XYZ file of C-alpha atoms in Angstrom:
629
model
C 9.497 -12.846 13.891
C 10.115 -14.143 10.414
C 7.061 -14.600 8.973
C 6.413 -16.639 5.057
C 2.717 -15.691 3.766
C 1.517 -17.782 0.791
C 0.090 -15.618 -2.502
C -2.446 -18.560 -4.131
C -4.817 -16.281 -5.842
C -3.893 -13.782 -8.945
C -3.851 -10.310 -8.402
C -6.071 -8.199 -7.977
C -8.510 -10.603 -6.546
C -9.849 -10.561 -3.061
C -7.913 -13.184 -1.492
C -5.246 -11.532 -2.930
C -5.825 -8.357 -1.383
C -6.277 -9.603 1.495
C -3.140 -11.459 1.950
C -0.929 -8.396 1.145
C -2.564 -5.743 2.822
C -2.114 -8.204 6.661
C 1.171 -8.894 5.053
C 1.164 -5.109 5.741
C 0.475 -4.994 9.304
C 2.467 -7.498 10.243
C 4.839 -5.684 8.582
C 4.262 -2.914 10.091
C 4.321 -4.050 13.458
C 8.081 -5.479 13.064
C 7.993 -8.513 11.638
C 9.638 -9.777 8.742
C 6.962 -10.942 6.093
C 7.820 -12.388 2.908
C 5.778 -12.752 0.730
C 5.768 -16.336 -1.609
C 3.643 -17.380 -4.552
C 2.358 -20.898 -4.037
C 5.269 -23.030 -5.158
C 4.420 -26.045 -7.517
C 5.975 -28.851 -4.664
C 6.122 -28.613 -1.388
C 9.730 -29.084 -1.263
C 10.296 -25.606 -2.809
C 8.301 -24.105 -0.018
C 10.187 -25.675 2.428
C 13.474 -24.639 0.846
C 12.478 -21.068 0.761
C 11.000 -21.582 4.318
C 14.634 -22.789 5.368
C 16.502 -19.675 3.193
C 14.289 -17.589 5.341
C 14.649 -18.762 8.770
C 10.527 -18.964 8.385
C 9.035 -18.566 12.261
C 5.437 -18.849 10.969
C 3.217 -19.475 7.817
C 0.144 -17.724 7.279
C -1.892 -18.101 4.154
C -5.842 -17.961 2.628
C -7.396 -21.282 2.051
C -7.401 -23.908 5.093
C -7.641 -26.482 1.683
C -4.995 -25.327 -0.400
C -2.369 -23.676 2.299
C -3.642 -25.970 4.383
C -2.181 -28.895 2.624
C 0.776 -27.252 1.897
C 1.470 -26.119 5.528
C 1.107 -29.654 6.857
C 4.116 -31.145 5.517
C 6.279 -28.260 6.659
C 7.484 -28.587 10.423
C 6.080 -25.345 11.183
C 2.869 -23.558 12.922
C 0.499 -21.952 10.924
C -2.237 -19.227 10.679
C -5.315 -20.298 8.494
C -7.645 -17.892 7.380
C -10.643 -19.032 5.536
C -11.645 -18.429 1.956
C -15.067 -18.145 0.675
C -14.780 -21.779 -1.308
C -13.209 -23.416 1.791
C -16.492 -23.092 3.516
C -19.158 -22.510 0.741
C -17.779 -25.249 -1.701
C -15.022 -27.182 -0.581
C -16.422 -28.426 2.999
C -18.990 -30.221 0.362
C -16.883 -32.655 -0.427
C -15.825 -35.733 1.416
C -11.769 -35.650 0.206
C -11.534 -32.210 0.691
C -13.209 -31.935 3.730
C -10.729 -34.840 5.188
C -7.467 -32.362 4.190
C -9.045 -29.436 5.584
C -9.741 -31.098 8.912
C -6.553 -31.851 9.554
C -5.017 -28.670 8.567
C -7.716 -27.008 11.446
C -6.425 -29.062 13.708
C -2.942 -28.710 13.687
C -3.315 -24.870 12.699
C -2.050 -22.518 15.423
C -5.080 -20.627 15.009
C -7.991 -20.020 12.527
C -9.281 -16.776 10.992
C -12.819 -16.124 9.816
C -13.803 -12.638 8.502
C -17.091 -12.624 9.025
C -19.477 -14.232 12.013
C -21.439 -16.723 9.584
C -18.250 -18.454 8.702
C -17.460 -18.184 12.281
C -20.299 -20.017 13.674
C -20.318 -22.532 10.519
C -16.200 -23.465 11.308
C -17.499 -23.831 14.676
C -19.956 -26.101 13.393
C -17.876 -28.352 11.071
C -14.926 -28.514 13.586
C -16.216 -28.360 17.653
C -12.901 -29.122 18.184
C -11.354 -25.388 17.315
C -13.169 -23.391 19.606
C -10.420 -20.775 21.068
C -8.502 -21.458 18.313
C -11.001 -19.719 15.996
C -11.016 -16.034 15.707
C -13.772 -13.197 14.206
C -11.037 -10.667 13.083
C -13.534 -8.678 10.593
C -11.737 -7.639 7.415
C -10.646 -4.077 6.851
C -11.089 -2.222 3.627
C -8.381 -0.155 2.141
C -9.181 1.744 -0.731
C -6.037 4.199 -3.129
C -8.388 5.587 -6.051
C -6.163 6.789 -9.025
C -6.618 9.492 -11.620
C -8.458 6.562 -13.729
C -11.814 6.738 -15.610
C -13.042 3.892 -16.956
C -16.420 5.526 -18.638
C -13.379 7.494 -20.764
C -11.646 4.185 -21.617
C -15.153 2.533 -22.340
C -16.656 6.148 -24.333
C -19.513 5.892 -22.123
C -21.524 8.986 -22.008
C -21.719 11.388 -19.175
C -25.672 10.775 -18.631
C -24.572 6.646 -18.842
C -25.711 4.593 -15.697
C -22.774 2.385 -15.301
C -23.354 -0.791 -12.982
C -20.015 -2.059 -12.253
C -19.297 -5.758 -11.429
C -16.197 -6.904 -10.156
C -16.204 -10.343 -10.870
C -13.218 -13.385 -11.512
C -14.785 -15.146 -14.536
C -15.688 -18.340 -12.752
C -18.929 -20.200 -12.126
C -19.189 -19.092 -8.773
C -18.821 -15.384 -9.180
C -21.826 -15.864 -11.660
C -21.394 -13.005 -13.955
C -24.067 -14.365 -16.401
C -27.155 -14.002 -13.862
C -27.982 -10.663 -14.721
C -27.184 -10.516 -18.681
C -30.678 -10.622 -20.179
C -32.324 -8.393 -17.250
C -29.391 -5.953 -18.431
C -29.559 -6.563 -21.926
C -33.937 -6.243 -21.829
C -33.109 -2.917 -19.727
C -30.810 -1.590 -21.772
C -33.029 -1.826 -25.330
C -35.581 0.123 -22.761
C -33.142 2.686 -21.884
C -29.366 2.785 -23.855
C -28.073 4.453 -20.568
C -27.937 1.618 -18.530
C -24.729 -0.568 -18.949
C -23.070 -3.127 -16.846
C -19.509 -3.512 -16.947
C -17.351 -6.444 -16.025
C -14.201 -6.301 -15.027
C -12.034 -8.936 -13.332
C -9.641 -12.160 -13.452
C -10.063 -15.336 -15.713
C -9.802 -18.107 -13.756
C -10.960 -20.694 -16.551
C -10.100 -19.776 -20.524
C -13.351 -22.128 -21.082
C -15.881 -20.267 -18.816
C -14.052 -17.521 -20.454
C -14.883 -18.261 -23.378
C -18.791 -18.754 -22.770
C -18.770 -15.405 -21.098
C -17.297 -13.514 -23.566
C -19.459 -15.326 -26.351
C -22.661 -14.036 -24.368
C -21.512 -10.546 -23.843
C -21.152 -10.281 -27.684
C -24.634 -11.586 -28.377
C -25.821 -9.318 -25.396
C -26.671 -5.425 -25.817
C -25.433 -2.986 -22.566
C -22.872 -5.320 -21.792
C -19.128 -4.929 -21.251
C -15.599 -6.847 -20.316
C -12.961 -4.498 -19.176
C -10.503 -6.893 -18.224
C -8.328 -6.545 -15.230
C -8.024 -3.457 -13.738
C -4.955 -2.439 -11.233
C -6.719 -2.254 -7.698
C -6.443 1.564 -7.688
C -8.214 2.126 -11.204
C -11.111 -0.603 -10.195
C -11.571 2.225 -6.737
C -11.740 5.003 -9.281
C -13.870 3.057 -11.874
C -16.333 2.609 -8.141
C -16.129 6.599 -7.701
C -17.586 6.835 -10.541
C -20.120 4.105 -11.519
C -24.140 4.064 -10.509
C -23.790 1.251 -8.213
C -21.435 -1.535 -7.597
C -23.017 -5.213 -7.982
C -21.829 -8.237 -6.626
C -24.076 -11.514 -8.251
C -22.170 -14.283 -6.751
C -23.103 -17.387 -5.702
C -21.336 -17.563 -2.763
C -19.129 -15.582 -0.885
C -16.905 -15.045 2.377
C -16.436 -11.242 3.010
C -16.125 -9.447 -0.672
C -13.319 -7.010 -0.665
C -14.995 -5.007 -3.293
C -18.243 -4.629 -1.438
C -16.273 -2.739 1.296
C -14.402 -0.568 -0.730
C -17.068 -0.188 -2.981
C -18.808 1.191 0.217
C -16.026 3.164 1.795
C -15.433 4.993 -1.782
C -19.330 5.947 -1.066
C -20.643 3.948 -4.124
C -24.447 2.406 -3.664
C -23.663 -1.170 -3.670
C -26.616 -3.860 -5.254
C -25.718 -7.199 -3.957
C -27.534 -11.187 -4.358
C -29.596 -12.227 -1.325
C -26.553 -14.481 -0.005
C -24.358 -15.011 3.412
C -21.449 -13.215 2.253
C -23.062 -10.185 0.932
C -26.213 -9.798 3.610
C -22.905 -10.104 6.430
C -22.244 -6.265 4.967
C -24.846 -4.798 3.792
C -28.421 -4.260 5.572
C -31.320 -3.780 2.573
C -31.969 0.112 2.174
C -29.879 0.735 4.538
C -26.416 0.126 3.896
C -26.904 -0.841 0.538
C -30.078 -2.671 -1.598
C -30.459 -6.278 -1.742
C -31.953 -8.512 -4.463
C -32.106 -12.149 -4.984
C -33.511 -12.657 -8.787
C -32.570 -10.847 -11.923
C -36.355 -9.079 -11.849
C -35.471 -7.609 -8.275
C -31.903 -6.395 -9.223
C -33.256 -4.521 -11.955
C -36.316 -3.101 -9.413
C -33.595 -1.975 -6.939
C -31.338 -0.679 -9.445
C -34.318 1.502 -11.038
C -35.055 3.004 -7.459
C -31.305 4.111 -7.651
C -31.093 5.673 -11.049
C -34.950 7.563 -10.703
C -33.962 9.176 -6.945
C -30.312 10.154 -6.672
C -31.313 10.923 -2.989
C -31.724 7.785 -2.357
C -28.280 6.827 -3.726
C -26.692 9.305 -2.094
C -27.967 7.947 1.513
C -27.431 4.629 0.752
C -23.601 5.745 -0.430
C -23.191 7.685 2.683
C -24.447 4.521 5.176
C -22.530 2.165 3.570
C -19.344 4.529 3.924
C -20.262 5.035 7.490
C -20.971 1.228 8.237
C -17.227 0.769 6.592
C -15.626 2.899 8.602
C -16.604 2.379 11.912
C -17.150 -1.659 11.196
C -14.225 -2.442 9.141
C -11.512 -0.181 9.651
C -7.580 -0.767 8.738
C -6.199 -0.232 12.180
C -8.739 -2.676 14.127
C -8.133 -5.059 11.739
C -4.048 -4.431 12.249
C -4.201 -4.405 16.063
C -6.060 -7.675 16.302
C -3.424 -9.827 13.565
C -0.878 -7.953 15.921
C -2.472 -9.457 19.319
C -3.195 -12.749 17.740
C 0.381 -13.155 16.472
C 1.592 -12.573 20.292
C -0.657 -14.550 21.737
C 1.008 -17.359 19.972
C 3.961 -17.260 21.840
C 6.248 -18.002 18.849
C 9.394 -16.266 19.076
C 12.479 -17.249 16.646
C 16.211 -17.421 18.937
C 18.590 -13.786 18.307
C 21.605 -14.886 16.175
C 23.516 -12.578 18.829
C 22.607 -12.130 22.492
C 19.406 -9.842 23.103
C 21.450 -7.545 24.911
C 24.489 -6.994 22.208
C 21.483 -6.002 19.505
C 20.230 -2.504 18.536
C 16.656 -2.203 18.567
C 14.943 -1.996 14.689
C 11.413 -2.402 14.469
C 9.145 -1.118 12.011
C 5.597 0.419 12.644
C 3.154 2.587 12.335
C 2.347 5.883 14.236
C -0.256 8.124 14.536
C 0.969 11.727 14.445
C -1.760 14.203 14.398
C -4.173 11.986 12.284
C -1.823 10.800 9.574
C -0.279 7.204 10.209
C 3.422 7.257 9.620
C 5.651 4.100 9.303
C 8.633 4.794 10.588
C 11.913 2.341 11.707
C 14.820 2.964 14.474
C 18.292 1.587 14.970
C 20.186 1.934 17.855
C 20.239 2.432 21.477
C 16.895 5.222 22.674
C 19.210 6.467 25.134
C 21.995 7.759 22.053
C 21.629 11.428 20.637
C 18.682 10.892 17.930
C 19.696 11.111 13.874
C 16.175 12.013 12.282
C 16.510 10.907 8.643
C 14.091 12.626 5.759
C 14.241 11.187 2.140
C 13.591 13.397 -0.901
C 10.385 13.655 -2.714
C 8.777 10.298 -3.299
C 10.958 8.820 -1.914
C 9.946 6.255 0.850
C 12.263 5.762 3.790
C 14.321 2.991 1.933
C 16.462 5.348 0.077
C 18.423 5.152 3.357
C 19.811 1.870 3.221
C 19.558 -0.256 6.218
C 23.453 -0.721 5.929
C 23.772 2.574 6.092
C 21.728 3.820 8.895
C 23.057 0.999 11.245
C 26.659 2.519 10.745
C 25.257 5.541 12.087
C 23.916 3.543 14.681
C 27.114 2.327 15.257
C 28.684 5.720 15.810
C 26.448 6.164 19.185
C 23.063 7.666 17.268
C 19.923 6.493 17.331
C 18.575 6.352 13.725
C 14.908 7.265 12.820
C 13.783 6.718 9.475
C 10.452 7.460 7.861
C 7.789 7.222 5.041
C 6.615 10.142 3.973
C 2.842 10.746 3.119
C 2.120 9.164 -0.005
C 5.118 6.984 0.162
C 5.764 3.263 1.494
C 3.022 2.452 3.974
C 2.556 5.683 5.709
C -1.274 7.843 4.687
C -1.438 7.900 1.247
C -4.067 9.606 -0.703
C -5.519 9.815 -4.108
C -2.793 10.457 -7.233
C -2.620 13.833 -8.621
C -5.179 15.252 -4.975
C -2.830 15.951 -2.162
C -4.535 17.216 0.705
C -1.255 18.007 2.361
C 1.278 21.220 1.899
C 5.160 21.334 2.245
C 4.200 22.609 5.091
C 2.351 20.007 6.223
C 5.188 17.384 5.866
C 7.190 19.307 7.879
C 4.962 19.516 10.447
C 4.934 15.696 10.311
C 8.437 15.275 11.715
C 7.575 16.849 14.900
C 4.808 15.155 15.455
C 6.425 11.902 14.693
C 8.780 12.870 17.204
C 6.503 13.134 19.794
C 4.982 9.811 19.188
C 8.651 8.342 19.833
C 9.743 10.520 22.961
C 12.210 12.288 21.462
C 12.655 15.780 22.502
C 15.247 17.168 20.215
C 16.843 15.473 17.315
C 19.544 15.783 14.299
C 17.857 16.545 11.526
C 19.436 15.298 8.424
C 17.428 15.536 4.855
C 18.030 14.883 1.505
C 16.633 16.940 -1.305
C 12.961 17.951 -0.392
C 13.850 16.727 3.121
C 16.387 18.902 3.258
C 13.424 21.758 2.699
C 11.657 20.119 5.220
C 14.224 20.184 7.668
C 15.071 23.919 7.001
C 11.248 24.545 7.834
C 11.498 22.796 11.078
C 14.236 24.320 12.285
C 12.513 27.644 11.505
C 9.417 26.792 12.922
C 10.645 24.638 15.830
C 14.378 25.742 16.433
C 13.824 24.214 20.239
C 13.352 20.450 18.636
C 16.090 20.742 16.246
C 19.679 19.882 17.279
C 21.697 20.520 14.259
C 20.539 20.272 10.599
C 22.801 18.468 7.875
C 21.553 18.551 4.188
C 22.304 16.605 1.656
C 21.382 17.616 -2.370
C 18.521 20.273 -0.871
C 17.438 23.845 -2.283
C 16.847 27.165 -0.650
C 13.437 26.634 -2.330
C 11.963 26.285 -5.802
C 13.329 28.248 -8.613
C 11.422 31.170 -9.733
C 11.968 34.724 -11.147
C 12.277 36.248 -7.246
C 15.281 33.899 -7.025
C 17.208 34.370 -9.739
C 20.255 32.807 -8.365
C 18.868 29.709 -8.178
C 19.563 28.318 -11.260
C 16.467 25.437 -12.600
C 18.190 21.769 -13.783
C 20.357 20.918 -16.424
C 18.335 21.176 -19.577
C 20.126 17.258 -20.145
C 18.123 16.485 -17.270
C 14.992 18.465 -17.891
C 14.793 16.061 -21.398
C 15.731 12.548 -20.228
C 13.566 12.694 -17.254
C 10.745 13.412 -19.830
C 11.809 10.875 -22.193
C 11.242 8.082 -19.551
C 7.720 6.810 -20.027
C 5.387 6.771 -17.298
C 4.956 2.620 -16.352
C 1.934 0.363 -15.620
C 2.177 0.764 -11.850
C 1.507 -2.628 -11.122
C 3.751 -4.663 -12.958
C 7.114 -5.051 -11.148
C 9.698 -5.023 -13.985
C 8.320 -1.845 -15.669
C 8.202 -0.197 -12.569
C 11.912 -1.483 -11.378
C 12.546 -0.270 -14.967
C 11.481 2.914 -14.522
C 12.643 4.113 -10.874
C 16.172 2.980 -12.008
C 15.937 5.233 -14.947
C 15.188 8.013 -13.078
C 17.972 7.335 -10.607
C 20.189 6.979 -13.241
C 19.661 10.342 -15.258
C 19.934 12.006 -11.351
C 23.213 10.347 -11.074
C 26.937 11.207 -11.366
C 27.897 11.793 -14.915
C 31.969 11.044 -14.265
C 31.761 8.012 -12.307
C 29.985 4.580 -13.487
C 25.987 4.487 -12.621
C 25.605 1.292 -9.516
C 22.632 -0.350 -11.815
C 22.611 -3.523 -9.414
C 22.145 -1.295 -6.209
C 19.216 0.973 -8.020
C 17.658 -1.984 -8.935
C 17.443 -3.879 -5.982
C 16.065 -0.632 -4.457
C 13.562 -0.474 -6.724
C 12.239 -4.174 -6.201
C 12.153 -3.623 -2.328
C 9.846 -0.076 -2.970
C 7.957 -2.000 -4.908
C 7.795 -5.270 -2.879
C 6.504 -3.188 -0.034
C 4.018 -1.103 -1.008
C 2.918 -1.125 -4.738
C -0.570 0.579 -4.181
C 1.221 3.520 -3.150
C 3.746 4.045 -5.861
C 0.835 6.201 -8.366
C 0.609 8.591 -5.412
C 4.052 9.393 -4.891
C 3.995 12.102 -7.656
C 2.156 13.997 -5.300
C 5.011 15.244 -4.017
C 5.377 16.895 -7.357
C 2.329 18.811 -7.275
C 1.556 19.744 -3.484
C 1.100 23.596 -2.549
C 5.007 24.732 -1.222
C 3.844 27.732 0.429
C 5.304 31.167 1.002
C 9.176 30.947 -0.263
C 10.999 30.434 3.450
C 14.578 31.870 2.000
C 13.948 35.380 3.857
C 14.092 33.090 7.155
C 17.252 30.976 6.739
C 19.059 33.598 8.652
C 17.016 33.515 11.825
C 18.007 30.022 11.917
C 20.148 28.900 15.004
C 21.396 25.116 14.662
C 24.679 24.027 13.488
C 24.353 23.317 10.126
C 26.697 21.450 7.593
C 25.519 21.217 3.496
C 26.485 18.298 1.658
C 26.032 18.640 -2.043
C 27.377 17.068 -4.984
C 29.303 19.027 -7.730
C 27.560 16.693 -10.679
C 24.166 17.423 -9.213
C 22.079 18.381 -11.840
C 18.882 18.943 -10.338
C 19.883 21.544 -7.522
C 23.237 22.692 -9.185
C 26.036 23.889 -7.300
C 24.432 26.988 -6.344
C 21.606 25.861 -4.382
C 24.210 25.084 -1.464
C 26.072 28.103 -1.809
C 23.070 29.714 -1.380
C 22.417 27.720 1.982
C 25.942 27.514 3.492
C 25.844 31.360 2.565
C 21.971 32.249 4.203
C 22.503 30.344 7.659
C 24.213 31.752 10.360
C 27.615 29.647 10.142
C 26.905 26.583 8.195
C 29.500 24.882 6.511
C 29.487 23.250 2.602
C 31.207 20.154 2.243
C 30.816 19.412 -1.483
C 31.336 15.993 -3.228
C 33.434 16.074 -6.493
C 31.651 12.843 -8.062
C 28.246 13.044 -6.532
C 25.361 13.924 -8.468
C 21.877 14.095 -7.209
C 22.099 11.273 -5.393
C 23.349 9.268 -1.757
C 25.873 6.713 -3.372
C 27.199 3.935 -1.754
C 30.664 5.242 -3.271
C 29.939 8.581 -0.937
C 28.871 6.906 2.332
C 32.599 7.051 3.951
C 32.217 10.823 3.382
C 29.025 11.129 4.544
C 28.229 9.045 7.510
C 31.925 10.435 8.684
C 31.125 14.189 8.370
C 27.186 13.176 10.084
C 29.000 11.697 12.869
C 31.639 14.663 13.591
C 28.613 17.089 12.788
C 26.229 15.669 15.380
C 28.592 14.829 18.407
């Protein structure tokens, strides 16, 4: 199913979260989401509704996608914002948009039972249509520390307030409790960090900061630096007015940070006083509960540890993706096949769960065919192999399986610079995966450090592996035991440096930077395909930004015992692809393979560097396809 889901609110904000990360599991359960900021006329919606053969329109805000949605010729999923219910059901004209947009929706979303019961309330008329899918909480801390950025001292109590500067977040309620506090003790400091929504409220808020003492802005933080700046703060506080289902709340609480929140629906939904959390509902009783806190650390701790608990087992990311996943089939809404059902090869996208770790992975072709098992190189997610490319495999009689990595696209990812996970580990993965997908044996066919990970499985588990082909792969790192092995180019050692790391959320310096580094791994003697690294790099990006900071991981995970002393015991037919301009695993690396393994044979490509060109794919999906029948 095509699928068009409306972005209204800035990032990172909550309803902004929460549109991309369902995005996500609809995603990952084989539809086709894009993903569309709210256009200025609803003509422009419906044009790139049209462009995208749009089966279904979901979107935050039964007022604002609401209206939108109704004068489109298409159903709908509504999923309620806190203003929808908290402010704009208040008034009369609003109310009288919203209420139609219920009632033509194909079916209603509220994240929490209060809003439940009060939809139910306001509009009789959608029960069965309304549905309690609890939101999940997703939380990718980075390397980030905002008491560094801020100078704050290591003894500093630092209450952390995720707030959008707008009257209903009410940042200002706590500022002379704070600012009283802090003259008491200089340790205590709240920080603020979040959108503007209004450069006038703005404007007031900044004014009273400066005239406050203890007080701080810190702007927007990237989603992954605000879960490392809740790591490490006293307590999270949310002093809103009015809310739905707080995002930061739950990751506040699955990061195990003490969370203070104002006596209110939204918050009291989450978080039980002294037990998942504390509770207050004037500026006297926040700073009470927050000096319980800061005297007995025990008591923090507990409170962290509940609130983690109550997060996990309450709010978890693969209830949340199972029920979107029911509800969208219960709607019945399939689009036509541009070809007959039975003339198409099945490709679907979706998650596993292979021994604990969730892996997204993606098939082409016919179950029955011999199976190609694909592995990218490190970072890499499983869109380095182009969907063009792995349906002409397809197309040869193979069934394709492609993959994300840990810590890449939308499979497990884990904190930047803290992998869990060894080489090893990631090799194990592609068994496992392959028993989620019935596959006995497969073709294993990696590029770079999928190339080491095939050589491992085919060590390890010579009975699963069929024949191995790799593409631009190693032996095994370069060290003084290996002499032969020669490191890269010292070119390449210098202009990989000289690319400077990006700010991970914004698109164009990220697009920047991955086609940099794709073009310094390149082919020196043939000209670099900018417009195909490029649109690569918006699609990684597109699809899972959070994860990008983690894919360095790669980088620094344990490799284990070298596994060159074993290449001889291994038994499957193997071919080497490498290309003579590769400057990261020169020349020698495949010698060194095609010489070690029992029989394998070195195909090498004059033009290639380290790289799978479009130029190269005659060559290579031929010599897959003659190596693997």
């Amino acid at each position: 199913m095509n699928i068009l889901a409306l972005l209204h609110s800035p990032r990172p904000s909550g309803n902004d979260t929460t549109i991309r990360r369902i995005a996500a599991h609809l995603s990952a359960g084989g539809h086709r989401v894009t993903l569309v900021p709210a256009p200025d006329d609803t003509h422009r919606l419906a044009r790139v509704a049209k462009e995208n053969e749009t089966d279904l329109l979901i979107g935050t805000h039964a007022l604002f996608s609401g209206e939108a949605f109704l004068k489109l010729d298409l159903p709908y999923l509504l999923i309620f914002a806190g203003t929808d219910l908290n402010e704009f059901s208040l008034e009369e004209e609003y109310l009288t948009v919203m209420t139609e947009a219920v009632e033509r929706a194909s079916g209603l979303i509220a994240l929490n039972e209060n809003f439940l019961y009060r939809c139910l309330s306001l509009w009789p008329q959608t029960q069965g249509k309304v549905h309690h899918i609890p939101q999940a909480v997703w939380t990718k801390p980075s390397a980030f520390s905002l008491r560094e950025k801020l100078g704050l001292a290591p003894e500093a109590e630092m209450f952390l307030l995720p707030s959008g500067l707008r009257p209903v977040k009410d940042p200002l309620f706590l500022f002379r409790a704070v600012s009283s506090w802090h003259e008491e003790d200089p340790r205590v400091h709240l920080v603020i960090t979040g959108t503007s929504y209004d450069p006038d409220f703005e404007g007031i808020v900044l004014r009273r900061i400066a005239s406050s003492r203890g007080i701080t802005y810190a702007g927007v933080l990237p989603p992954e630096d605000l879960h490392a700046s809740m790591r490490e703060a006293t307590a999270l506080v949310n002093s809103s007015l009015s809310e739905c289902s707080p995002n930061a709340v739950l990751e506040a609480m699955e990061l195990k940070c003490p969370v203070l929140v104002r006596d209110i629906p939204g918050n009291t939904c989450l978080v039980e006083h002294d037990d998942t959390g504390l509770v207050f509902a004037t500026p006297g009783e926040f700073r009470e509960q927050a000096q319980r806190l800061v005297s007995d650390p025990a008591r923090a701790e507990r409170l962290g540890q509940r609130g983690q608990d109550f997060a996990r087992k309450f709010h978890g990311v693969g209830e949340e993706r199972a029920a979107y996943s029911a509800l969208i089939d219960s709607l019945g809404i399939s689009a036509p096949p541009s070809v007959p059902l039975e003339n198409r090869s099945p490709m679907r996208e979706h998650i596993v769960q292979a021994d604990g770790v969730d892996i997204c992975v993606e098939t082409f072709g016919a179950p029955q065919d011999p199976a190609v098992l694909l592995m990218a190189g490190a970072s890499d997610s499983m869109l380095v192999w182009h969907r063009d490319f792995c349906r002409r495999l397809a197309d040869g009689g193979r069934y394709v399986v492609r993959y994300d990595h840990r810590d890449t696209g939308r499979s497990t990812s884990y904190p930047a610079g803290r992998p869990p996970y060894t080489l090893q580990d990631l090799a194990a993965d592609t068994t496992a995966l392959l028993d989620r997908l019935d596959i006995n044996t497969a073709h294993f066919v990696g590029m770079s450090l999928g190339g080491m990970l095939a050589q491992l499985a085919a060590i390890n588990h010579p009975d699963r592996v069929t024949s191995l082909t790799l593409l631009s792969s190693s032996p095994g790192v370069t060290d003084p035991y290996q002499p032969d092995l020669p490191s890269p180019t010292l070119r390449l050692s210098i202009a990989l440096d000289d690319i400077p790391e990006p700010d991970w959320s914004d698109r164009a310096a990220v697009t920047d930077h991955l086609v940099a580094t794709r073009r310094c791994l390149a082919s020196r003697t043939r000209a670099f395909d900018e417009a195909a690294a490029r649109q690569l790099a918006g699609e990684i990006f597109d699809r899972a930004p959070d994860v990008l900071p983690a894919t360095r991981n790669h980088l620094v995970m344990d490799r284990g015992e070298p596994w060159r002393p074993r290449l001889g015991g291994i038994k499957a037919p193997t071919l080497v692809i490498h290309g003579v301009q590769d400057e990261m695993y020169r020349m020698a690396h495949a010698e060194a393979l095609a010489a070690e393994i029992p029989h394998a044979k070195l195909f090498p490509l004059d033009d290639a560097g380290h790289e799978l060109a479009r130029a190269d794919w005659e060559n290579v999906i031929t010599a897959i396809l003659q190596h693997t029948s």
